[in-house]
Coordinates of C-alpha atoms in Angstrom, one line a residue:
Chain E
X1 CA 37.1 60.1 20.8
X2 CA 36.3 56.6 19.8
X3 CA 33.1 57.0 21.8
X4 CA 31.7 59.2 19.1
X5 CA 31.5 56.0 17.0
X6 CA 28.5 54.9 18.9
X7 CA 26.6 57.5 16.8
X8 CA 27.4 55.7 13.5
X9 CA 24.3 53.6 13.4
X10 CA 22.2 56.8 13.6
X11 CA 24.3 59.1 11.4
X12 CA 25.0 56.7 8.5
X13 CA 21.3 56.1 7.6
X14 CA 20.6 59.8 8.3
X15 CA 23.2 61.1 5.8
X16 CA 22.2 58.4 3.4
X17 CA 18.6 59.5 3.6
X18 CA 19.4 63.1 3.1
X19 CA 21.6 62.2 0.1
X20 CA 18.8 60.2 -1.4
X21 CA 16.4 63.1 -1.2
X22 CA 18.4 65.1 -3.7
X23 CA 17.8 63.1 -6.9
X24 CA 14.5 61.2 -6.4
X25 CA 13.9 60.3 -10.1
X26 CA 17.3 58.6 -10.7
X27 CA 16.3 55.1 -9.7
X28 CA 19.6 53.4 -10.3
X29 CA 21.4 56.0 -8.4
X30 CA 18.9 55.7 -5.6
X31 CA 19.4 51.9 -5.5
X32 CA 23.2 52.1 -5.4
X33 CA 23.3 54.8 -2.7
X34 CA 20.7 53.0 -0.6
X35 CA 22.6 49.7 -0.8
X36 CA 26.0 51.3 -0.1
X37 CA 24.7 53.1 3.0
X38 CA 23.0 50.0 4.3
X39 CA 26.1 47.9 3.8
X40 CA 28.1 50.7 5.6
X41 CA 25.6 50.6 8.4
X42 CA 26.0 46.8 8.7
X43 CA 29.8 47.0 8.8
X44 CA 29.7 49.9 11.3
X45 CA 27.4 48.1 13.7
X46 CA 29.4 44.8 13.4
X47 CA 32.5 46.8 14.3
X48 CA 30.7 48.3 17.3
X49 CA 29.7 44.9 18.5
X50 CA 33.2 43.6 18.6
X51 CA 34.5 46.9 20.1
X52 CA 32.0 46.8 22.9
X53 CA 32.7 43.1 23.5
X54 CA 36.3 44.0 24.1
X55 CA 36.0 47.3 25.9
X56 CA 32.7 47.3 27.7
X57 CA 29.7 49.6 27.3
X58 CA 30.2 52.7 25.2
X59 CA 28.6 55.9 26.3
X60 CA 28.6 59.3 24.7
X61 CA 27.5 62.5 26.3
X62 CA 26.4 64.6 23.5
X63 CA 27.9 68.1 23.6
X64 CA 30.1 67.2 26.5
X65 CA 27.4 67.9 29.1
X66 CA 27.8 65.6 32.0
X67 CA 25.5 62.6 32.3
X68 CA 22.2 63.5 33.8
X69 CA 22.1 67.0 32.3
X70 CA 22.7 66.3 28.6
X71 CA 21.5 63.5 26.3
X72 CA 23.5 60.4 26.7
X73 CA 23.8 57.7 24.0
X74 CA 24.5 54.3 25.5
X75 CA 25.8 51.5 23.3
X76 CA 25.5 48.4 25.4
X77 CA 25.7 44.9 24.0
X78 CA 21.9 44.4 23.8
X79 CA 21.4 47.6 21.8
X80 CA 24.2 46.9 19.5
X81 CA 23.2 43.3 18.8
X82 CA 19.7 44.6 17.9
X83 CA 21.2 47.3 15.7
X84 CA 23.3 44.8 13.9
X85 CA 20.3 42.4 13.4
X86 CA 18.2 45.2 12.1
X87 CA 20.9 46.3 9.6
X88 CA 21.0 42.7 8.3
X89 CA 17.3 42.8 7.8
X90 CA 17.6 46.3 6.2
X91 CA 20.2 45.0 3.7
X92 CA 18.1 42.1 2.6
X93 CA 15.0 44.2 2.3
X94 CA 16.8 46.8 0.2
X95 CA 18.0 44.1 -2.2
X96 CA 14.6 42.5 -2.3
X97 CA 13.0 45.9 -3.0
X98 CA 15.0 46.3 -6.3
X99 CA 13.0 43.6 -7.9
X100 CA 9.6 43.9 -6.3
X101 CA 8.6 47.4 -5.1
X102 CA 8.1 48.9 -8.5
X103 CA 9.4 52.1 -10.1
X104 CA 6.6 54.4 -9.1
X105 CA 7.2 53.8 -5.5
X106 CA 10.9 54.0 -5.9
X107 CA 10.5 57.5 -7.4
X108 CA 8.7 58.7 -4.4
X109 CA 11.7 58.6 -2.0
X110 CA 11.0 55.0 -0.9
X111 CA 14.7 54.3 0.0
X112 CA 15.1 57.6 1.7
X113 CA 12.1 56.9 4.0
X114 CA 13.4 53.4 4.7
X115 CA 16.7 54.9 5.8
X116 CA 14.9 57.4 8.0
X117 CA 13.0 54.6 9.6
X118 CA 16.4 53.0 10.4
X119 CA 17.5 56.3 12.0
X120 CA 14.5 56.0 14.3
X121 CA 14.9 52.3 15.0
X122 CA 18.7 52.6 15.7
X123 CA 18.2 55.7 17.7
X124 CA 15.5 54.0 19.9
X125 CA 18.0 51.2 20.6
X126 CA 20.9 53.4 21.4
X127 CA 19.4 56.3 23.4
X128 CA 19.9 56.7 27.1
X129 CA 17.3 59.4 27.6
X130 CA 13.6 58.8 28.0
X131 CA 12.4 61.8 26.1
X132 CA 14.9 61.2 23.4
X133 CA 13.4 57.7 23.1
X134 CA 10.1 59.4 22.4
X135 CA 11.6 61.5 19.7
X136 CA 13.2 58.6 18.0
X137 CA 10.0 56.6 18.3
X138 CA 8.3 59.5 16.4
X139 CA 11.0 59.5 13.7
X140 CA 10.4 55.8 13.3
X141 CA 6.6 56.0 13.4
X142 CA 6.5 59.0 11.0
X143 CA 8.5 57.0 8.4
X144 CA 6.4 54.0 9.0
X145 CA 3.2 56.0 8.2
X146 CA 4.8 57.1 5.0
X147 CA 5.9 53.6 4.1
X148 CA 2.5 52.2 4.9
X149 CA 0.7 54.6 2.6
X150 CA 3.3 55.0 -0.2
X151 CA 1.6 54.0 -3.4
X152 CA -1.8 55.2 -2.2
X153 CA -4.0 52.1 -2.9
X154 CA -7.3 52.0 -1.2
X155 CA -6.4 49.3 1.2
X156 CA -3.3 51.1 2.2
X157 CA -5.2 54.3 2.8
X158 CA -7.7 52.5 5.0
X159 CA -5.0 50.8 7.0
X160 CA -2.9 53.9 7.4
X161 CA -5.8 55.9 8.9
X162 CA -6.2 53.3 11.6
X163 CA -2.5 52.8 12.2
X164 CA -1.9 56.6 12.4
X165 CA -4.8 57.2 14.8
X166 CA -3.6 54.4 17.1
X167 CA -0.1 55.6 17.2
X168 CA -1.0 59.3 17.7
X169 CA -3.0 58.3 20.8
X170 CA -0.1 56.0 21.9
X171 CA 2.4 58.8 21.6
X172 CA 0.2 61.2 23.5
X173 CA 0.2 58.7 26.4
X174 CA 3.9 58.3 26.1
X175 CA 4.3 62.0 26.8
X176 CA 1.9 61.8 29.7
X177 CA 3.9 58.9 31.2
X178 CA 7.1 60.9 30.8
X179 CA 5.4 64.0 32.4
X180 CA 4.3 61.9 35.4
X181 CA 7.7 60.4 35.8
X182 CA 9.3 63.8 35.5
X183 CA 7.0 65.3 38.2
X184 CA 8.1 62.5 40.6
X185 CA 11.7 61.9 39.7
X186 CA 12.8 65.2 38.2
X187 CA 15.1 63.8 35.6
X188 CA 15.0 62.3 32.1
X189 CA 18.2 60.4 31.9
X190 CA 17.4 56.7 32.1
X191 CA 20.3 55.7 34.4
X192 CA 19.5 58.6 36.7
X193 CA 15.8 57.7 36.7
X194 CA 16.8 54.2 37.7
X195 CA 19.0 55.4 40.6
X196 CA 16.3 57.8 41.9
X197 CA 13.6 55.2 41.7
X198 CA 15.8 52.8 43.7
X199 CA 16.3 55.6 46.2
X200 CA 12.6 56.1 46.7
X201 CA 12.2 52.5 47.9
X202 CA 8.9 52.3 49.6
X203 CA 8.4 56.0 50.4
X204 CA 5.1 57.8 49.8
X205 CA 5.4 58.2 46.1
X206 CA 6.0 54.5 45.4
X207 CA 2.4 53.7 44.3
X208 CA 2.7 56.3 41.5
X209 CA 5.7 54.4 40.2
X210 CA 3.5 51.4 39.6
X211 CA 1.0 53.7 37.7
X212 CA 3.8 55.0 35.5
X213 CA 5.0 51.4 34.9
X214 CA 1.6 50.4 33.7
X215 CA 1.4 53.5 31.5
X216 CA 4.7 52.5 29.9
X217 CA 3.4 49.0 29.5
X218 CA 0.4 50.5 27.7
X219 CA 2.5 52.7 25.4
X220 CA 5.1 50.1 24.5
X221 CA 2.6 47.3 24.4
X222 CA 0.6 49.3 21.8
X223 CA 3.8 49.5 19.7
X224 CA 4.7 45.9 20.3
X225 CA 1.3 44.4 19.8
X226 CA 0.6 43.0 23.3
X227 CA -2.8 41.8 24.3
X228 CA -5.3 43.8 24.6
X229 CA -3.5 46.3 22.4
X230 CA -2.7 44.2 19.4
X231 CA -6.0 44.9 17.6
X232 CA -4.5 47.2 15.0
X233 CA -1.7 44.9 14.0
X234 CA -3.3 42.2 11.7
X235 CA -5.2 44.8 9.6
X236 CA -2.4 47.3 9.3
X237 CA 0.3 44.8 8.5
X238 CA -1.9 43.2 5.8
X239 CA -1.9 46.4 3.7
X240 CA 1.6 47.4 2.6
X241 CA 3.7 45.6 -0.1
X242 CA 5.9 42.7 1.0
X243 CA 9.3 44.4 1.5
X244 CA 7.8 47.1 3.7
X245 CA 5.9 44.4 5.6
X246 CA 9.1 42.5 6.1
X247 CA 10.7 45.6 7.5
X248 CA 7.7 46.3 9.8
X249 CA 7.4 42.7 10.9
X250 CA 11.2 42.4 11.6
X251 CA 11.8 45.7 13.3
X252 CA 8.8 47.8 14.4
X253 CA 7.2 45.6 17.0
X254 CA 10.6 44.6 18.2
X255 CA 11.4 48.2 19.1
X256 CA 8.4 48.1 21.4
X257 CA 9.7 44.9 23.0
X258 CA 13.1 46.4 23.4
X259 CA 11.6 49.4 25.1
X260 CA 9.7 47.2 27.5
X261 CA 12.9 45.2 28.2
X262 CA 14.9 48.3 28.8
X263 CA 12.5 50.2 31.0
X264 CA 11.4 47.2 33.0
X265 CA 14.9 46.0 33.7
X266 CA 16.2 49.4 34.5
X267 CA 13.3 51.3 36.2
X268 CA 10.7 48.8 37.5
X269 CA 12.7 45.7 38.3
X270 CA 11.5 45.9 41.9
X271 CA 7.8 45.9 41.2
X272 CA 7.5 42.2 41.3
X273 CA 4.3 42.1 43.3
X274 CA 2.0 43.6 40.6
X275 CA 3.5 45.0 37.5
X276 CA 5.8 42.1 36.5
X277 CA 3.0 39.4 36.9
X278 CA 0.7 41.7 34.9
X279 CA 3.2 41.7 32.1
X280 CA 3.6 37.9 32.3
X281 CA -0.2 37.3 32.2
X282 CA -0.7 39.7 29.3
X283 CA 2.1 38.0 27.4
X284 CA 0.5 34.6 28.0
X285 CA -2.8 35.8 26.7
X286 CA -1.0 37.3 23.7
X287 CA 0.5 33.9 22.9
X288 CA -2.9 32.2 23.1
X289 CA -4.7 34.7 20.9
X290 CA -1.8 34.7 18.4
X291 CA -2.1 30.9 18.2
X292 CA -5.9 31.2 17.7
X293 CA -5.4 33.7 14.9
X294 CA -2.6 31.7 13.2
X295 CA -4.6 28.5 13.3
X296 CA -7.8 30.0 11.9
X297 CA -6.6 31.3 8.5
X298 CA -5.4 29.8 5.3
X299 CA -3.8 33.0 4.2
X300 CA 0.0 32.8 4.4
X301 CA 0.5 36.5 5.0
X302 CA -2.1 36.6 7.9
X303 CA -0.7 33.5 9.5
X304 CA 2.8 35.0 9.6
X305 CA 1.4 38.2 11.0
X306 CA -0.3 36.3 13.8
X307 CA 3.0 34.5 14.4
X308 CA 4.5 37.9 15.2
X309 CA 2.1 38.1 18.1
X310 CA 3.1 34.7 19.4
X311 CA 6.7 35.6 19.3
X312 CA 6.0 38.9 21.1
X313 CA 4.2 37.0 23.8
X314 CA 7.0 34.5 24.2
X315 CA 9.7 37.1 24.6
X316 CA 7.7 39.4 26.9
X317 CA 6.7 36.4 29.1
X318 CA 10.3 35.6 29.7
X319 CA 11.1 39.2 30.3
X320 CA 8.5 39.3 33.0
X321 CA 10.4 36.5 34.9
X322 CA 13.5 38.8 35.4
X323 CA 15.9 35.9 35.9
X324 CA 19.2 35.5 34.2
X325 CA 18.2 32.4 32.3
X326 CA 14.9 33.7 31.1
X327 CA 16.5 37.0 30.0
X328 CA 19.2 35.2 28.0
X329 CA 16.5 33.2 26.3
X330 CA 14.5 36.4 25.6
X331 CA 17.5 38.1 23.9
X332 CA 18.3 34.9 22.0
X333 CA 14.8 34.6 20.8
X334 CA 14.4 38.3 20.0
X335 CA 17.4 38.3 17.6
X336 CA 16.3 35.0 16.0
X337 CA 12.7 36.3 15.6
X338 CA 13.8 39.5 13.8
X339 CA 15.7 37.5 11.2
X340 CA 13.3 34.6 10.7
X341 CA 10.2 36.9 10.5
X342 CA 11.8 39.0 7.8
X343 CA 12.8 35.8 5.9
X344 CA 9.3 34.4 6.1
X345 CA 7.7 37.5 4.8
X346 CA 10.1 37.6 1.9
X347 CA 9.3 34.0 1.1
X348 CA 5.6 34.9 1.2
X349 CA 6.3 37.6 -1.2
X350 CA 7.9 35.2 -3.6
X351 CA 4.9 32.9 -3.3
X352 CA 2.6 35.8 -4.0
X353 CA 4.6 36.9 -7.0
X354 CA 4.3 33.4 -8.5
X355 CA 0.7 32.5 -7.7
X356 CA -0.9 36.0 -7.4
X357 CA -2.5 35.0 -4.1
X358 CA -1.4 34.6 -0.5
X359 CA -4.2 32.2 0.4
X360 CA -3.4 28.5 -0.1
X361 CA -7.0 27.8 -1.0
X362 CA -6.2 29.3 -4.4
X363 CA -3.3 27.2 -5.4
X364 CA -1.5 24.0 -4.6
X365 CA 1.5 22.0 -5.9
X366 CA 4.0 24.8 -5.9
X367 CA 6.6 22.3 -5.1
X368 CA 6.4 20.8 -8.6
X369 CA 7.4 24.2 -10.1
X370 CA 9.8 25.7 -7.6
X371 CA 11.2 23.0 -5.2
X372 CA 13.9 25.3 -3.9
X373 CA 11.2 27.7 -2.7
X374 CA 9.4 24.9 -1.0
X375 CA 12.5 23.7 0.9
X376 CA 13.4 27.3 1.9
X377 CA 10.0 27.7 3.3
X378 CA 10.2 24.4 5.1
X379 CA 13.5 25.3 6.7
X380 CA 12.1 28.6 7.7
X381 CA 9.1 26.9 9.4
X382 CA 11.3 24.5 11.3
X383 CA 13.5 27.4 12.4
X384 CA 10.5 29.4 13.5
X385 CA 9.0 26.6 15.6
X386 CA 12.3 25.7 17.2
X387 CA 13.5 22.4 15.9
X388 CA 16.9 21.7 17.6
X389 CA 19.7 22.5 15.2
X390 CA 18.0 25.6 14.0
X391 CA 17.9 29.1 15.5
X392 CA 14.6 29.1 17.4
X393 CA 15.5 26.2 19.6
X394 CA 18.1 27.6 22.0
X395 CA 16.1 30.7 23.0
X396 CA 13.0 28.8 23.6
X397 CA 14.8 26.1 25.6
X398 CA 16.2 28.8 28.0
X399 CA 12.8 30.5 28.2
X400 CA 11.1 27.2 29.2
X401 CA 13.9 26.3 31.6
X402 CA 13.7 29.8 33.1
X403 CA 10.0 29.6 33.6
X404 CA 10.1 26.2 35.2
X405 CA 12.8 27.2 37.6
X406 CA 10.8 30.2 38.5
X407 CA 7.9 28.0 39.3
X408 CA 5.7 29.2 36.4
X409 CA 4.7 25.8 35.2
X410 CA 1.6 26.9 33.3
X411 CA 3.5 29.6 31.4
X412 CA 6.3 27.2 30.4
X413 CA 3.8 24.7 29.2
X414 CA 2.0 27.3 27.2
X415 CA 5.2 28.4 25.5
X416 CA 6.0 24.8 24.6
X417 CA 2.5 24.2 23.3
X418 CA 2.6 27.4 21.3
X419 CA 5.7 26.0 19.4
X420 CA 3.5 23.0 18.4
X421 CA 0.8 25.3 17.1
X422 CA 3.3 27.6 15.3
X423 CA 4.6 24.5 13.5
X424 CA 1.0 23.3 12.8
X425 CA -0.2 26.6 11.5
X426 CA 2.6 26.8 8.9
X427 CA 2.9 23.1 8.1
X428 CA -0.8 23.3 7.3
X429 CA -0.3 25.9 4.6
X430 CA 2.9 24.1 3.5
X431 CA 1.1 20.9 2.8
X432 CA -1.8 22.5 1.1
X433 CA 0.1 25.0 -1.0
X434 CA 3.3 23.2 -1.9
X435 CA 2.3 19.6 -2.0
X436 CA -0.5 18.0 -4.0
X437 CA -1.4 18.4 -7.7
X438 CA -0.6 21.5 -9.7
X439 CA -3.5 24.0 -9.3
X440 CA -3.8 27.7 -10.0
X441 CA -1.9 29.9 -12.5
X442 CA 1.8 30.1 -11.9
X443 CA 3.5 33.2 -13.2
X444 CA 7.1 32.1 -13.7
X445 CA 8.4 35.3 -15.3
X446 CA 9.5 36.9 -12.1
X447 CA 13.2 37.4 -11.3
X448 CA 13.1 34.3 -9.1
X449 CA 16.8 33.9 -8.4
X450 CA 17.3 37.5 -7.6
X451 CA 14.3 37.5 -5.3
X452 CA 15.5 34.4 -3.5
X453 CA 19.0 35.9 -2.8
X454 CA 18.0 37.9 0.2
X455 CA 15.8 35.0 1.4
X456 CA 18.8 32.7 1.2
X457 CA 21.1 35.2 3.0
X458 CA 18.6 35.6 5.8
X459 CA 18.0 31.8 6.1
X460 CA 21.7 31.0 6.2
X461 CA 22.3 33.6 8.8
X462 CA 19.4 32.1 10.8
X463 CA 20.8 28.6 10.5
X464 CA 24.3 29.7 11.4
X465 CA 22.8 31.5 14.4
X466 CA 21.3 28.3 15.5
X467 CA 24.3 26.0 14.8
X468 CA 26.8 28.5 16.3
X469 CA 24.8 29.5 19.3
X470 CA 27.8 28.6 21.4
X471 CA 29.8 31.3 19.7
X472 CA 27.0 33.8 20.2
X473 CA 26.6 33.0 23.9
X474 CA 29.4 35.3 25.2
X475 CA 27.9 38.3 23.3
X476 CA 24.4 37.5 24.5
X477 CA 25.4 37.0 28.1
X478 CA 27.2 40.3 28.0
X479 CA 23.9 41.8 26.8
X480 CA 22.1 40.1 29.6
X481 CA 24.5 41.4 32.3
X482 CA 23.3 44.9 32.0
X483 CA 19.7 43.8 31.9
X484 CA 19.9 41.8 35.1
X485 CA 22.2 44.2 37.0
X486 CA 21.2 47.8 36.4
X487 CA 24.2 49.0 38.2
X488 CA 26.4 48.0 35.3
X489 CA 24.4 50.3 33.0
X490 CA 24.3 53.1 35.6
X491 CA 28.1 52.9 36.3
X492 CA 28.8 53.0 32.6
X493 CA 26.7 56.2 32.2
X494 CA 28.1 57.9 35.3
X495 CA 31.7 56.9 34.9
X496 CA 34.7 58.8 36.3
Chain N
X1 CA -3.4 76.2 40.6
X2 CA -2.3 72.7 39.8
X3 CA -5.7 71.3 40.8
X4 CA -7.5 73.7 38.5
X5 CA -5.1 72.8 35.6
X6 CA -5.7 69.1 36.3
X7 CA -9.4 69.5 36.1
X8 CA -9.1 71.4 32.9
X9 CA -6.7 68.8 31.4
X10 CA -9.1 66.1 32.5
X11 CA -12.0 67.8 30.6
X12 CA -9.8 68.1 27.5
X13 CA -8.9 64.4 27.7
X14 CA -12.7 63.6 28.1
X15 CA -13.5 65.8 25.1
X16 CA -10.7 64.2 23.0
X17 CA -11.8 60.6 23.9
X18 CA -15.4 61.5 23.0
X19 CA -14.4 63.0 19.6
X20 CA -12.0 60.2 18.8
X21 CA -14.7 57.6 19.3
X22 CA -17.1 59.4 16.8
X23 CA -17.7 58.3 13.3
X24 CA -16.5 61.3 11.2
X25 CA -12.8 61.4 10.4
X26 CA -12.6 65.2 10.8
X27 CA -14.0 64.9 14.4
X28 CA -11.4 62.3 15.1
X29 CA -8.6 64.6 13.9
X30 CA -10.0 67.4 16.0
X31 CA -10.0 65.0 18.9
X32 CA -6.3 64.1 18.4
X33 CA -5.5 67.9 18.3
X34 CA -7.3 68.4 21.6
X35 CA -5.6 65.4 23.1
X36 CA -2.2 66.8 22.2
X37 CA -3.2 70.2 23.7
X38 CA -4.1 68.4 26.9
X39 CA -0.9 66.4 27.0
X40 CA 1.2 69.6 26.5
X41 CA -0.6 71.3 29.3
X42 CA -0.1 68.3 31.5
X43 CA 3.7 68.4 30.9
X44 CA 3.7 72.1 31.9
X45 CA 1.6 71.4 35.0
X46 CA 3.7 68.4 36.0
X47 CA 6.9 70.5 35.8
X48 CA 5.3 72.6 38.6
X49 CA 3.5 75.9 38.4
X50 CA 5.5 77.9 41.0
X51 CA 5.8 81.6 40.5
X52 CA 9.1 82.5 39.0
X53 CA 10.7 84.5 36.3
X54 CA 10.7 83.4 32.7
X55 CA 13.8 81.3 32.1
X56 CA 15.9 84.0 30.4
X57 CA 19.2 84.7 32.0
X58 CA 19.2 88.4 31.3
X59 CA 16.2 89.1 33.6
X60 CA 16.7 90.5 37.0
X61 CA 15.8 87.6 39.3
X62 CA 13.6 88.4 42.2
X63 CA 12.8 84.9 43.4
X64 CA 13.7 82.1 41.0
X65 CA 13.4 81.0 37.5
X66 CA 10.7 78.6 36.2
X67 CA 11.7 75.1 35.2
X68 CA 12.9 75.4 31.6
X69 CA 13.0 71.6 30.8
X70 CA 9.2 71.1 30.5
X71 CA 9.0 74.0 28.1
X72 CA 11.7 72.5 25.9
X73 CA 9.9 69.2 26.0
X74 CA 6.6 70.8 25.1
X75 CA 8.2 72.7 22.2
X76 CA 9.5 69.4 20.8
X77 CA 6.1 67.7 21.3
X78 CA 4.2 70.5 19.7
X79 CA 6.4 70.4 16.5
X80 CA 6.1 66.6 16.3
X81 CA 2.3 66.8 16.9
X82 CA 2.1 69.5 14.2
X83 CA 3.8 67.3 11.7
X84 CA 1.7 64.3 12.4
X85 CA -1.5 66.3 12.3
X86 CA -0.6 67.8 8.9
X87 CA 0.1 64.3 7.6
X88 CA -3.2 63.0 9.1
X89 CA -5.2 65.9 7.5
X90 CA -3.7 65.2 4.0
X91 CA -4.3 61.5 4.5
X92 CA -7.9 62.2 5.4
X93 CA -8.3 64.4 2.3
X94 CA -6.8 61.6 0.1
X95 CA -9.1 59.1 1.7
X96 CA -12.1 61.4 1.1
X97 CA -11.2 61.6 -2.6
X98 CA -10.5 57.9 -2.9
X99 CA -13.2 56.4 -0.7
X100 CA -15.9 59.1 -1.4
X101 CA -16.7 59.4 2.3
X102 CA -15.2 60.8 5.4
X103 CA -17.0 58.3 7.7
X104 CA -14.6 55.8 9.3
X105 CA -17.1 53.1 8.7
X106 CA -15.9 53.2 5.1
X107 CA -12.4 52.3 6.2
X108 CA -13.6 48.9 7.3
X109 CA -12.4 45.7 6.0
X110 CA -9.3 44.2 4.5
X111 CA -9.6 40.6 4.5
X112 CA -7.3 37.7 3.9
X113 CA -8.2 36.3 0.4
X114 CA -9.4 33.1 2.0
X115 CA -12.8 33.0 0.5

């Protein structure tokens, strides 16, 4: 009976969204309902994390059909940690939206669409069925199309056309990959697929498994923004308003990363001769290109967008190593990155609200007006680049250790150097925009304190996450257990 | 039969890629529609095209039933594809009103406000 609770992270935003569709014009009602449901979602996922920590992986066979025949929802620690992190981001974005998104957008079901996106995101994290993953991806993508275009400005229309086209093609290939896998394996349940692939072990079909692995890499890499499939990301993410951007930057690409982690650790962990090195090399190139992008702009928003690419590269590189240490680092870094990216985008939003621009060539001396904003930004930068007491440090340390102990010296060094460049790209805009003489028009009539509240919440969570990483370790290592050893996941699905 | 279907699906994919790479937005949308047709046929083919009865329990079974799972998957994929295509068409219409063109070259450019 308690196993039904694993559906809460999907059902709570779902019912919230349906409720919000009833009275779209009542803005205050919309805001309260959206906030109540996102807080409920946070509490529910927090409860699930503690429950799973005590009792092991939760699985639910929907409709009482036994495991490979029905759809199974699997709440393992990794999925639930990510669900909790995304609900934290959701809460902060909802609060931030009250003051920034504007009434016209709020009247067009903005909060409902955000909650529908959470349905898709949480569903993708929790599902144990590959076709169901496709469906939840579509739920998430459909809502992200609407969020990207809501408001209908020219730049949003342009960006949405490209983003939509890219994702339609990506989804088509996802179905192709599932069809190929089904023709070989004959099942859609992820645990069952894992077992059957392991049983193939070197027989005639085995080459095709590599092909499917590369197709999955193509599909999820497109969602995650992996080289050479990241080309849509800088343009599309530039278009929407800041709260939507924070939601996208915090969650959307990370779902692609999670899907790669899940499929590669569960299905393709044996393909270490070709597919895993391919993932590693692509991730390294992603880091390098992200660094180049981040260094070459003076625009705050664009720099943070390119920093998404760097983080994706770092996480996927350590996933490709498939060792316990590197995986722990990857999970640590993934959670840190979701929080800190959302915080950074929200800070950029405050800067843009005050100065009217996101490029630091247009203003300087912001520190003289809003010192608290400057220091918040500074702490966020240090956290992002991984200065020891803050949150980015521990994950990256484990990733570098993992890559050195796996003999990937070049990869480890590139990850280390990338930290330096991340720091440099943001310190550059910090010194130009926040220091120096006062320049540019500062609009101080914004609800500054209210806008800073979600930023402060996110930053303090991020600092706590760094300082208390020792406390987080048991949860994270439980998450890594099922990544490193697929039999834990399989046994949980096929229990009894 | 599978070979014939594979060739047909390959042709559909080729046509879809050609159309998606063109300049007009409407051609691109037609391309995505053809792509999803190709994908759906692929799912059907990959499930196997053996001769059997339609998967309805009431039928008198002579040999065997066809695999019902790919059909359910296709049905899901069709509906999703339909929704996305409808949204894409309306988006193209909006873009045509707003940008006065249905050429994708008009969708060029955002830029960081660096300069």
